[in-house]
Structures are given as C-alpha cells and as structure tokens.
PDB file of C-alpha atoms in Angstrom:
ATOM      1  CA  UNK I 134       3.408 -11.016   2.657  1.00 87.00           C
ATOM      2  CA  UNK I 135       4.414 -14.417   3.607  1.00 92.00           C
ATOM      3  CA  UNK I 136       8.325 -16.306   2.699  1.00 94.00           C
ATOM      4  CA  UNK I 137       8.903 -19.531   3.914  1.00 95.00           C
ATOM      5  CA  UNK I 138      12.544 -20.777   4.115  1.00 94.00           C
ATOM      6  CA  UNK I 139      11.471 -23.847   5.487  1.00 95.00           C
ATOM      7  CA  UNK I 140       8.911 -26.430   6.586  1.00 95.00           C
ATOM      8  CA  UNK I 141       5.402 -26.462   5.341  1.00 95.00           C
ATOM      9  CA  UNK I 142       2.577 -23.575   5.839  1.00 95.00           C
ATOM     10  CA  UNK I 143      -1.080 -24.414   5.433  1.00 94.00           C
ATOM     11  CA  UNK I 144      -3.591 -21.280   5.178  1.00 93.00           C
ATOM     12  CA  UNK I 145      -7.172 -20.856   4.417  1.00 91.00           C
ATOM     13  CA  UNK I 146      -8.748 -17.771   3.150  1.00 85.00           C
ATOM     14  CA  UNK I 147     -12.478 -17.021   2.200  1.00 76.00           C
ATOM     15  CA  UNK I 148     -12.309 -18.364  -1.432  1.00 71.00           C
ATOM     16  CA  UNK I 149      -9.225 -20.637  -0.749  1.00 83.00           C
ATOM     17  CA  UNK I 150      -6.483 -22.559   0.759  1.00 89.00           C
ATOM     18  CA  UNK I 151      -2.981 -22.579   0.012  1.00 90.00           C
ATOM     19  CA  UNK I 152       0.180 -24.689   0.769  1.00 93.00           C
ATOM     20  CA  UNK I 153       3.439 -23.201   1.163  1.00 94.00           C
ATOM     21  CA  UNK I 154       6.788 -25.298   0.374  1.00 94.00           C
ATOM     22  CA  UNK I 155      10.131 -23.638   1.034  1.00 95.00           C
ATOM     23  CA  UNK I 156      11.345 -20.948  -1.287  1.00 93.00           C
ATOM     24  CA  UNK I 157       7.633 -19.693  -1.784  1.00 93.00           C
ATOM     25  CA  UNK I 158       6.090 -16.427  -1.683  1.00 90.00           C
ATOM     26  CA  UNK I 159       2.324 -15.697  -0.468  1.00 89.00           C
ATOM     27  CA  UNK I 160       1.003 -12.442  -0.847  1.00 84.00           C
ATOM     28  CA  UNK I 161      -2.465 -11.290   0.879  1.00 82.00           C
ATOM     29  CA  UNK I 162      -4.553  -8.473  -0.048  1.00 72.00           C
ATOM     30  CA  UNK I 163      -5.493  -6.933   3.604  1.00 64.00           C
ATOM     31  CA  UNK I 164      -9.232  -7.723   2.696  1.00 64.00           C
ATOM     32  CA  UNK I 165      -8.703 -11.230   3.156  1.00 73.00           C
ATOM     33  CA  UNK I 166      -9.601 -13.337   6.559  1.00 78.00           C
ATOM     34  CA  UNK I 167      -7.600 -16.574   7.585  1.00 84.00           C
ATOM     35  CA  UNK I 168     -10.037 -19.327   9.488  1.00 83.00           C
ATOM     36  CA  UNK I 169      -7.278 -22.119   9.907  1.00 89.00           C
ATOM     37  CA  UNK I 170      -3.210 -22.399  10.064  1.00 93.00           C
ATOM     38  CA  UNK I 171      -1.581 -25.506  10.297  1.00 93.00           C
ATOM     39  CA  UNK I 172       2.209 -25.647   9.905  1.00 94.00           C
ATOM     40  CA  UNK I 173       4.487 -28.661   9.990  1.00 93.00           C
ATOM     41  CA  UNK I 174       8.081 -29.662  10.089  1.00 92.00           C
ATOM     42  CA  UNK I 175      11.266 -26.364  11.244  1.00 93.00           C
ATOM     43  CA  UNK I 176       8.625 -23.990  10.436  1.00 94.00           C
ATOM     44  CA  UNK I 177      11.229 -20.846   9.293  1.00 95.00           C
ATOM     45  CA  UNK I 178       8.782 -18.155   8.094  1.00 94.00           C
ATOM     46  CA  UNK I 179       9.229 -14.185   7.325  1.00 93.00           C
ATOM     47  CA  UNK I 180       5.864 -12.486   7.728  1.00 91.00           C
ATOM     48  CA  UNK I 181       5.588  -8.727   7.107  1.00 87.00           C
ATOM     49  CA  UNK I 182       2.530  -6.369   6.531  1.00 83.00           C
ATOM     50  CA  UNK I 183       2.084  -3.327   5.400  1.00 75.00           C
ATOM     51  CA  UNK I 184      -0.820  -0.932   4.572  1.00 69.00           C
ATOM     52  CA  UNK I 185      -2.588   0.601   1.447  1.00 62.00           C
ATOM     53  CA  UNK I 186      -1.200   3.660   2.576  1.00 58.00           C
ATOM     54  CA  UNK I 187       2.485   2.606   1.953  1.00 66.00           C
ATOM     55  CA  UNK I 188       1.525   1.797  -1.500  1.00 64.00           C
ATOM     56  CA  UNK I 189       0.165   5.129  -2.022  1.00 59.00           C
ATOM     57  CA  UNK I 190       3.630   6.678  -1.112  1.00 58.00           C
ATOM     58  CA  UNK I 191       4.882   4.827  -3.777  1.00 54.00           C
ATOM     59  CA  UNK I 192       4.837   4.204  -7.531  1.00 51.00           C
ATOM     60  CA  UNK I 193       1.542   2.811  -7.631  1.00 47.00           C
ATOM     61  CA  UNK I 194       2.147   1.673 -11.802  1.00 49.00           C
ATOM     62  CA  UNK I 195       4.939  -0.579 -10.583  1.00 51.00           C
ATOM     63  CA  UNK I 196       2.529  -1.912  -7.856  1.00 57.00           C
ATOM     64  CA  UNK I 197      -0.836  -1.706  -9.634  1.00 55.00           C
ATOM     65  CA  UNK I 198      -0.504  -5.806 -10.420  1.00 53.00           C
ATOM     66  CA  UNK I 199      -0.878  -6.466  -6.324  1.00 58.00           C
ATOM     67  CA  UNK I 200      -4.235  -5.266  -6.673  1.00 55.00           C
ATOM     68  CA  UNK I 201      -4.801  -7.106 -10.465  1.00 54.00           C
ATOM     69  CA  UNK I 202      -4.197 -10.456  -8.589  1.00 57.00           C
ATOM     70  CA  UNK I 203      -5.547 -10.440  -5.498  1.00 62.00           C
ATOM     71  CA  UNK I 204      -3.875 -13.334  -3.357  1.00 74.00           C
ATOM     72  CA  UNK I 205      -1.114 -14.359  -5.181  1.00 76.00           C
ATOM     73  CA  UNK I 206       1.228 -17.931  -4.306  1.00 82.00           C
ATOM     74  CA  UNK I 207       4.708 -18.027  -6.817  1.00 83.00           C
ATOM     75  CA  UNK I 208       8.168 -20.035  -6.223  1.00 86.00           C
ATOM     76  CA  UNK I 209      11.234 -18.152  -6.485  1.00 87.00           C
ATOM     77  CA  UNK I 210      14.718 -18.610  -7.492  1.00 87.00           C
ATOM     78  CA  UNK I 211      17.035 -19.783  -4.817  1.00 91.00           C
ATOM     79  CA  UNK I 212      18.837 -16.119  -5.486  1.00 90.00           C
ATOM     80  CA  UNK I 213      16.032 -14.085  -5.601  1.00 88.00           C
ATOM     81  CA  UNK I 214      14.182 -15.514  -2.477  1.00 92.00           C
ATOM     82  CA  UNK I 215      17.388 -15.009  -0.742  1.00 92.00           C
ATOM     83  CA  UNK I 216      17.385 -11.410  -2.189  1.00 90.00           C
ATOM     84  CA  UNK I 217      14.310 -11.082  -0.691  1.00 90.00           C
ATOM     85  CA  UNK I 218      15.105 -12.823   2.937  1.00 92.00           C
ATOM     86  CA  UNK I 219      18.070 -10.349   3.879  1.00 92.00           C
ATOM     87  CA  UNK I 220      16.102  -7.414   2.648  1.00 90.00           C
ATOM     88  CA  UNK I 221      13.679  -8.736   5.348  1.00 90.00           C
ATOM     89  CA  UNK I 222      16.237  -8.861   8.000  1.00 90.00           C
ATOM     90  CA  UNK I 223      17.395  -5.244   7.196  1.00 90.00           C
ATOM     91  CA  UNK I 224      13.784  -4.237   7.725  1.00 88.00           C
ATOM     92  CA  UNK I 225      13.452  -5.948  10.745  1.00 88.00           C
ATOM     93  CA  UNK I 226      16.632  -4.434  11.972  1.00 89.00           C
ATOM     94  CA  UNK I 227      15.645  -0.713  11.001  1.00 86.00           C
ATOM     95  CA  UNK I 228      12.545  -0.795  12.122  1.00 82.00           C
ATOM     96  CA  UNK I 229      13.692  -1.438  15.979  1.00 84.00           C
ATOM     97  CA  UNK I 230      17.287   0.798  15.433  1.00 79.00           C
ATOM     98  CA  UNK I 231      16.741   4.457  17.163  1.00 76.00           C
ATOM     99  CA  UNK I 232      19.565   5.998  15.265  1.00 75.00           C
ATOM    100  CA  UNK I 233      19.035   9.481  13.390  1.00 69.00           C
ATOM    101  CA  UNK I 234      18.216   8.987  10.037  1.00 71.00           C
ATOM    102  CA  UNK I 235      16.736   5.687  10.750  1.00 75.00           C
ATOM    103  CA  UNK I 236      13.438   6.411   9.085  1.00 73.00           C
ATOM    104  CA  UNK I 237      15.118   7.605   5.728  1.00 75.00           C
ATOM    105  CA  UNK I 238      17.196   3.982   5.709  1.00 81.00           C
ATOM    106  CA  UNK I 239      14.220   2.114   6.185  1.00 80.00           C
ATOM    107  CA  UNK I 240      12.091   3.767   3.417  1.00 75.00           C
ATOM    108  CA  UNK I 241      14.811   3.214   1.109  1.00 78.00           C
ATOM    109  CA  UNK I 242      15.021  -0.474   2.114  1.00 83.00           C
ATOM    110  CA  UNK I 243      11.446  -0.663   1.659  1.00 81.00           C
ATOM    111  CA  UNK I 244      11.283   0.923  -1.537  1.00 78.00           C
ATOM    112  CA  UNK I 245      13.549  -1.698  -2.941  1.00 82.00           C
ATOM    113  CA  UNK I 246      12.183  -4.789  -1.320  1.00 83.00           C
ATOM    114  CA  UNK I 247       8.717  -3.627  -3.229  1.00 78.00           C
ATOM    115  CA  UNK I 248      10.371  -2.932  -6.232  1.00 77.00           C
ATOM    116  CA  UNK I 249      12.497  -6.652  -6.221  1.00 79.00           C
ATOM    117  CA  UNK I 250       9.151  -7.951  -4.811  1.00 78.00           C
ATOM    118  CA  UNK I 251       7.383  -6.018  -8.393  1.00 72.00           C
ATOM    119  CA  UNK I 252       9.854  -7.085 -10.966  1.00 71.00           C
ATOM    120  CA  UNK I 253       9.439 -10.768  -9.844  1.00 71.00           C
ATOM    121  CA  UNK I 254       5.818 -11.102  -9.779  1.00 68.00           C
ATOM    122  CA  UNK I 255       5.238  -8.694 -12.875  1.00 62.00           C
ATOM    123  CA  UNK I 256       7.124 -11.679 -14.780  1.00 62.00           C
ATOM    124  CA  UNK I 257       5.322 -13.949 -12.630  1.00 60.00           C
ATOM    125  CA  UNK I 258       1.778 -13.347 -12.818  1.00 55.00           C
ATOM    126  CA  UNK I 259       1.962 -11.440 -16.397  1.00 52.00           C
ATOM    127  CA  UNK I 260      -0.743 -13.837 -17.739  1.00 52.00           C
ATOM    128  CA  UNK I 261      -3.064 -13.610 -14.532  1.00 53.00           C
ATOM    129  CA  UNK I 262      -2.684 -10.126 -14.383  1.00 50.00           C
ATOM    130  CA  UNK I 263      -4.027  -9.972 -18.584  1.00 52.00           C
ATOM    131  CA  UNK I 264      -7.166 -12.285 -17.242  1.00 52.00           C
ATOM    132  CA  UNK I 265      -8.439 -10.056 -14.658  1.00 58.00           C
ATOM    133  CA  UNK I 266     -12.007  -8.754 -14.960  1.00 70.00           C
ATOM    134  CA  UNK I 267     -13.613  -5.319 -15.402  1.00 81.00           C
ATOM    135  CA  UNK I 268     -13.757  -4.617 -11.981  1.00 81.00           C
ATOM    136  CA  UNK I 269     -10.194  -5.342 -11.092  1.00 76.00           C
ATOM    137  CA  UNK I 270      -9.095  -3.544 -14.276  1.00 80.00           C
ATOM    138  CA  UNK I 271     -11.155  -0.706 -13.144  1.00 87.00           C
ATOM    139  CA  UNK I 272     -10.452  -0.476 -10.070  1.00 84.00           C
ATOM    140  CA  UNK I 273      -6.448  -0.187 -11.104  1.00 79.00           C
ATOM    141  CA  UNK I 274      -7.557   2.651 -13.582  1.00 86.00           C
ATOM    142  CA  UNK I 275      -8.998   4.674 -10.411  1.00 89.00           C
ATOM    143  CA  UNK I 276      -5.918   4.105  -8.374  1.00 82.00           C
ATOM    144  CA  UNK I 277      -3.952   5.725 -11.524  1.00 81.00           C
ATOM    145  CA  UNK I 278      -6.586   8.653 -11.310  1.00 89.00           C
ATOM    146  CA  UNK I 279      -6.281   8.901  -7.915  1.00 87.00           C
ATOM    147  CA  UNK I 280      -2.393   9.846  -7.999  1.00 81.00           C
ATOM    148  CA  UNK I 281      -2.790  11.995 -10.886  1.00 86.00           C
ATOM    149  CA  UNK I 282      -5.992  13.646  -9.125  1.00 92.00           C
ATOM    150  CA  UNK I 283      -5.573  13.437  -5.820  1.00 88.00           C
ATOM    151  CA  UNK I 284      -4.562  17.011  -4.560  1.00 88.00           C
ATOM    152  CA  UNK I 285      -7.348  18.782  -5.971  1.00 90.00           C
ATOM    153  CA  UNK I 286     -10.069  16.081  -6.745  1.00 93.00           C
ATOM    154  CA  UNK I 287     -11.479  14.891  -4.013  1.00 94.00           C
ATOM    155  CA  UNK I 288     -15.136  13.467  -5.192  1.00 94.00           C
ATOM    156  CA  UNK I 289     -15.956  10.192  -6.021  1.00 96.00           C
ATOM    157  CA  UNK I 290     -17.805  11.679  -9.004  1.00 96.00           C
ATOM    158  CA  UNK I 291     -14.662  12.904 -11.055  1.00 97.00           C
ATOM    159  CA  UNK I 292     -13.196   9.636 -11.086  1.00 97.00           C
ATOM    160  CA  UNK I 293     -16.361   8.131 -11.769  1.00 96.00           C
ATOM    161  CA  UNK I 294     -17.049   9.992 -14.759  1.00 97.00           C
ATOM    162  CA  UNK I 295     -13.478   9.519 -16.074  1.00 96.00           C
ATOM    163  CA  UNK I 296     -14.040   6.040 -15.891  1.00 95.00           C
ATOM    164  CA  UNK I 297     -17.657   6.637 -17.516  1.00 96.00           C
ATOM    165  CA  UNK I 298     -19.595   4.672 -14.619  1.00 96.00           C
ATOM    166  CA  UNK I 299     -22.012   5.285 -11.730  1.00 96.00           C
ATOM    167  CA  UNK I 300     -20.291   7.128  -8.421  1.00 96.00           C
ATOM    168  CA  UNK I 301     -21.858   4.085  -6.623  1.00 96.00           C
ATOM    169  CA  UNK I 302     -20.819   1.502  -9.124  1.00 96.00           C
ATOM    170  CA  UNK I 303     -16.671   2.860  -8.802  1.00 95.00           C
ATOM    171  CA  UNK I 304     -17.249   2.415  -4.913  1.00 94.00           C
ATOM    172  CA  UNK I 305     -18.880  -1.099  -5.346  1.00 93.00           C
ATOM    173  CA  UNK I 306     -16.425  -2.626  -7.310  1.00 89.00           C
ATOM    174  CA  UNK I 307     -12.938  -1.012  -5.171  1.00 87.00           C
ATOM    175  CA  UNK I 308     -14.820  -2.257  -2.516  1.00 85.00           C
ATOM    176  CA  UNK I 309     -14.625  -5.416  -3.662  1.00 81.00           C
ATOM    177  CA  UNK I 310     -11.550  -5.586  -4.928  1.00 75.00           C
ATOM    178  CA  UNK I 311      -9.979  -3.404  -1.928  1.00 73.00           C
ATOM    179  CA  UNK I 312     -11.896  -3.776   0.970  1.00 72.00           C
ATOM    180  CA  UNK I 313     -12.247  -0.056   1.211  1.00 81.00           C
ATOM    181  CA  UNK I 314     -14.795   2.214  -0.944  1.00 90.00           C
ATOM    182  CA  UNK I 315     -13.290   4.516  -3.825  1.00 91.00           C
ATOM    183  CA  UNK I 316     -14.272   7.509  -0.770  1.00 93.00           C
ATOM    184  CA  UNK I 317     -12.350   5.669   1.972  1.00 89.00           C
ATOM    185  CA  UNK I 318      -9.444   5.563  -0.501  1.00 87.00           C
ATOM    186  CA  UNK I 319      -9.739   9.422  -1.610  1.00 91.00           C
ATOM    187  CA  UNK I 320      -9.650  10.384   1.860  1.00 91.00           C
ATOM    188  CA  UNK I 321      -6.781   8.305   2.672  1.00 84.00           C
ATOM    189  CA  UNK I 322      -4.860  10.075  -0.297  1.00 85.00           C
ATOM    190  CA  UNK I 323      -5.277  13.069   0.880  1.00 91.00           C
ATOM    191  CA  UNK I 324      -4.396  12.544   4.032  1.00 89.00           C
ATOM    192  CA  UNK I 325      -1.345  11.349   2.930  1.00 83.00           C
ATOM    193  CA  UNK I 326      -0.507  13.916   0.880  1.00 87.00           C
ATOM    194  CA  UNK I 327      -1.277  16.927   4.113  1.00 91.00           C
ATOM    195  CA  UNK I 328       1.435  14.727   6.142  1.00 87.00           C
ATOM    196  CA  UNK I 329       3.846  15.058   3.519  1.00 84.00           C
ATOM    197  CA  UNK I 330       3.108  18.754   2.502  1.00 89.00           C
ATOM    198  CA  UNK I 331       2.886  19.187   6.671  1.00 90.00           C
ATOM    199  CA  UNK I 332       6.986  18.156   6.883  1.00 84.00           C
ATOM    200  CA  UNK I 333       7.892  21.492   4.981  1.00 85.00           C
ATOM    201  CA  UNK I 334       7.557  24.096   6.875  1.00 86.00           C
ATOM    202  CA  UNK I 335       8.142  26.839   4.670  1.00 89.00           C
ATOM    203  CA  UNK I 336       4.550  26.835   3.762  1.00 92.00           C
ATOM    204  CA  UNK I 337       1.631  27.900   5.813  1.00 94.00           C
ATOM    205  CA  UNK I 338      -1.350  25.919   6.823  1.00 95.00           C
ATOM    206  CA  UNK I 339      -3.393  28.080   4.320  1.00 95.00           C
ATOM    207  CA  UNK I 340      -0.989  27.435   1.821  1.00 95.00           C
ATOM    208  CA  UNK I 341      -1.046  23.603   2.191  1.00 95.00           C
ATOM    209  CA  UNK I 342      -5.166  23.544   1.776  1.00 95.00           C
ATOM    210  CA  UNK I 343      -5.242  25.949  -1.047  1.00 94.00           C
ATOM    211  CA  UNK I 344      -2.609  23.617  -2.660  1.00 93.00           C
ATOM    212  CA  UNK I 345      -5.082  20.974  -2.065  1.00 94.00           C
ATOM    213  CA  UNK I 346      -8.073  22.000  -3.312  1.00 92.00           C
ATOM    214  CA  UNK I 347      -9.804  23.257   0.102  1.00 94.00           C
ATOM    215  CA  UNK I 348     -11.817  26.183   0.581  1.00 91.00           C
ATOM    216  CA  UNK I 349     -10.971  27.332   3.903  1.00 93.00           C
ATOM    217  CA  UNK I 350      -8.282  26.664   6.443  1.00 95.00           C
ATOM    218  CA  UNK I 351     -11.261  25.778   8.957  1.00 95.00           C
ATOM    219  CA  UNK I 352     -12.740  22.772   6.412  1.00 95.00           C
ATOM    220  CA  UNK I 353      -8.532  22.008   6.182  1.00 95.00           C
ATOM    221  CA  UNK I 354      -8.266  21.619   9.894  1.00 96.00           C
ATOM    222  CA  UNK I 355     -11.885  19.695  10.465  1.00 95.00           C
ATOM    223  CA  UNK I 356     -11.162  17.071   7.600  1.00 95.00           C
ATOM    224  CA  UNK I 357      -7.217  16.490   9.173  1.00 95.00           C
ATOM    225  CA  UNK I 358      -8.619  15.959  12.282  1.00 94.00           C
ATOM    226  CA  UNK I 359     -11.347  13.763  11.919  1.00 94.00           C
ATOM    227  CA  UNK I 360      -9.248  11.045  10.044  1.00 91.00           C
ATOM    228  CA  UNK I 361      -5.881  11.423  12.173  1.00 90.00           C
ATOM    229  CA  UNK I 362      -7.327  12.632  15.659  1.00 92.00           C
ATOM    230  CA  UNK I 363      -4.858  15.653  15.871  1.00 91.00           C
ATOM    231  CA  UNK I 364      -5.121  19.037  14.794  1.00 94.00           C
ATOM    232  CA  UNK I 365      -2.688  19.667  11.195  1.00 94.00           C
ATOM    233  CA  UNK I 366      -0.436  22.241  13.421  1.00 93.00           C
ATOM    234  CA  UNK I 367      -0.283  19.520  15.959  1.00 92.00           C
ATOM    235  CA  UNK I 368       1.299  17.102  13.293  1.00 88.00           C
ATOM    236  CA  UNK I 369       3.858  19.282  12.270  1.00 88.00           C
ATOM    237  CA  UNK I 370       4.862  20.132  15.639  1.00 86.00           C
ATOM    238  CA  UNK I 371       4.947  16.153  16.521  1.00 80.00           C
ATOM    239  CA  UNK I 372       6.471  15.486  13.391  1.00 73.00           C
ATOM    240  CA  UNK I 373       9.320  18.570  14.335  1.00 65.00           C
ATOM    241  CA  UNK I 374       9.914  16.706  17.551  1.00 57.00           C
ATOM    242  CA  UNK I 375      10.558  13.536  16.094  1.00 53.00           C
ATOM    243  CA  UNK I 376      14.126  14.844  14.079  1.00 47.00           C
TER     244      UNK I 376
END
C-alpha cells in the first residue's frame, strides 16, 4: 500500500503503469512485480506491506474487494487521506515501541487502518468490484469458504465441489488471482488458526488437532513443523516467553 503526500510517483507493474499525484492511494496485490520507479519533485511517500496472512486474521467480507480489484489507484479526501497518514505514523511508532502490551495496540491500530482503508475503497471501486470476472468472483467465494471451513476442511476438493468446479480449476484461477494455489492458501489457514489455538494454554496439543480436524497428534506436529520450522510445543513455549 502506497500514500503519497507529496511529489510525483511513477510505477510499472506487469500489465501497467501508474502515476501517483499527492493525496493518492495505490494498492498492490503481493503477486505483482515493479520493473521501473521514477519519482520527481519532495517525494513524501508512506509505504507499508503486509501479508495474506494478516487478512486472514481478519474479516475477510470487509476485505474480500482487495482481492475483486487487483491493483487499485483512487484519490482521497484531504480528511480521509490524513485519517489515513497518522494511522500510518501510529503504526510505524508501535511497531518499533518494546512496551508490554505493544502487540495488542498495534493490532488494534491495524484493524482500523484496514477497516478506514475498506469503507473508502468499497465506495470507491463499487462499480469495478460489480465488473470483475468469474475467476475473481470465484476466487472471493473460496476465501469465504475457507473461513467458514477452515478448521476441519482441509482439501482442495470440498471447496471445489462447493463451488461446483474441478480441484485443479479452483487452484488455477486463485493462482491467478492470488499468486498462491487454493492448497498454499488452505495450509496457510490452518496454520494460522494452530498459532492462535497454540496461545491458550488450557488446551492440550491433542486437543488443538482434534479441534482441527487431524487424526493424530503425530500428523499435528509433522504438518506445524514443516510450514513454520518449529515443533507446535516449541511455539507455545516461544510464544509464553514473549509476554
């Protein structure tokens, strides 16, 4: 996500460029690749990125437009952009503070930047968003399955069939749209969702897997491990050490 308070910004993607003026608002999908840059004039820029797996965290209806309209380029209100700048300078600030409690503030701060950031492009972009094709609409649809789902589905197939379409046509098309296949994405989930259920400690390892949808507490471990690197008890005990 791109705001420029002032001077000029100049970027080219794979399908196209775009000019920034001041007051403007450029929003990336993480898919995209930049091949030039040119600025010009007191550049004054706020750059911030995050990942899908923020999104996930959140409401994804409120955010399911981001994905609708890919790259997205809007002026804003004097107010609103300014809204929008200090919001930016409380992340910034958060994000280096070691205080206790410093992670809560900063989700919160988060949470309504990407809300403010939602309500103004939802107005926005309303008509884009209603001229998107099957494959973005689709691939929206899956995201909504994939919160409802999530903790207990964990093949491609399910969602595939709720969407009545091929397995490999659903991870074709998020693909596309995404940059990551519908499995990528399922995995990610549920990865998501062990770190959260990891932070209470009142349940049990073999709890937390039977709550989502695993066999075994060995298949539990082995799927944690291979897409974080540590062990799910290991997590918990980091995560113990952090607060």
């Amino acid at each position: 996500m791109i705001l420029l308070k002032s001077g000029t910004f100049e970027i080219k993607l794979q399908d196209a460029a775009y000019k920034l003026l001041p007051q403007e608002v450029l929003i990336i999908l993480q898919n995209e690749r930049s091949s030039q840059i040119i600025t010009s004039g007191k550049l004054h820029i706020f750059l911030m990125a995050f990942s899908i797996d923020y999104l996930f965290q959140n409401d994804l209806e409120t955010f399911s437009w981001l994905i609708s309209c890919g790259t997205v380029r809007s002026k804003w209100y004097e107010e609103e952009f300014e809204a929008m700048v200090q919001l930016f300078k409380l992340v910034c600030i958060l994000n280096k503070s070691k205080k206790p409690g410093q992670k809560i503030e900063l989700q919160h701060i988060m949470e309504l930047l990407l809300f403010k950031l939602a309500s103004v492009y939802t107005n926005q972009v309303s008509d884009r968003v209603s001229k998107t094709g099957r494959r973005e609409k689709l691939t929206v649809q899956f995201h909504l399955l994939l919160k409802e789902h999530c903790r207990t589905r964990h093949n491609v197939g399910f969602y595939a069939d709720k969407l009545c379409i091929t397995a490999g046509y659903l991870n074709k098309i998020v693909k596309q749209v995404t940059g990551h296949t519908a499995k990528k994405l399922i995995e990610q989930r549920i990865v998501i969702e062990i770190k959260k259920q990891l932070q209470n400690k009142e349940w049990t390892l073999l709890e937390i897997a039977e709550q989502l949808g695993f066999n075994d507490l060995s298949s539990f471990s082995t799927f944690f491990k291979t897409h974080t690197s540590v062990a799910p008890s290991e997590y918990r005990s980091q995560m113990g050490n952090r607060f």
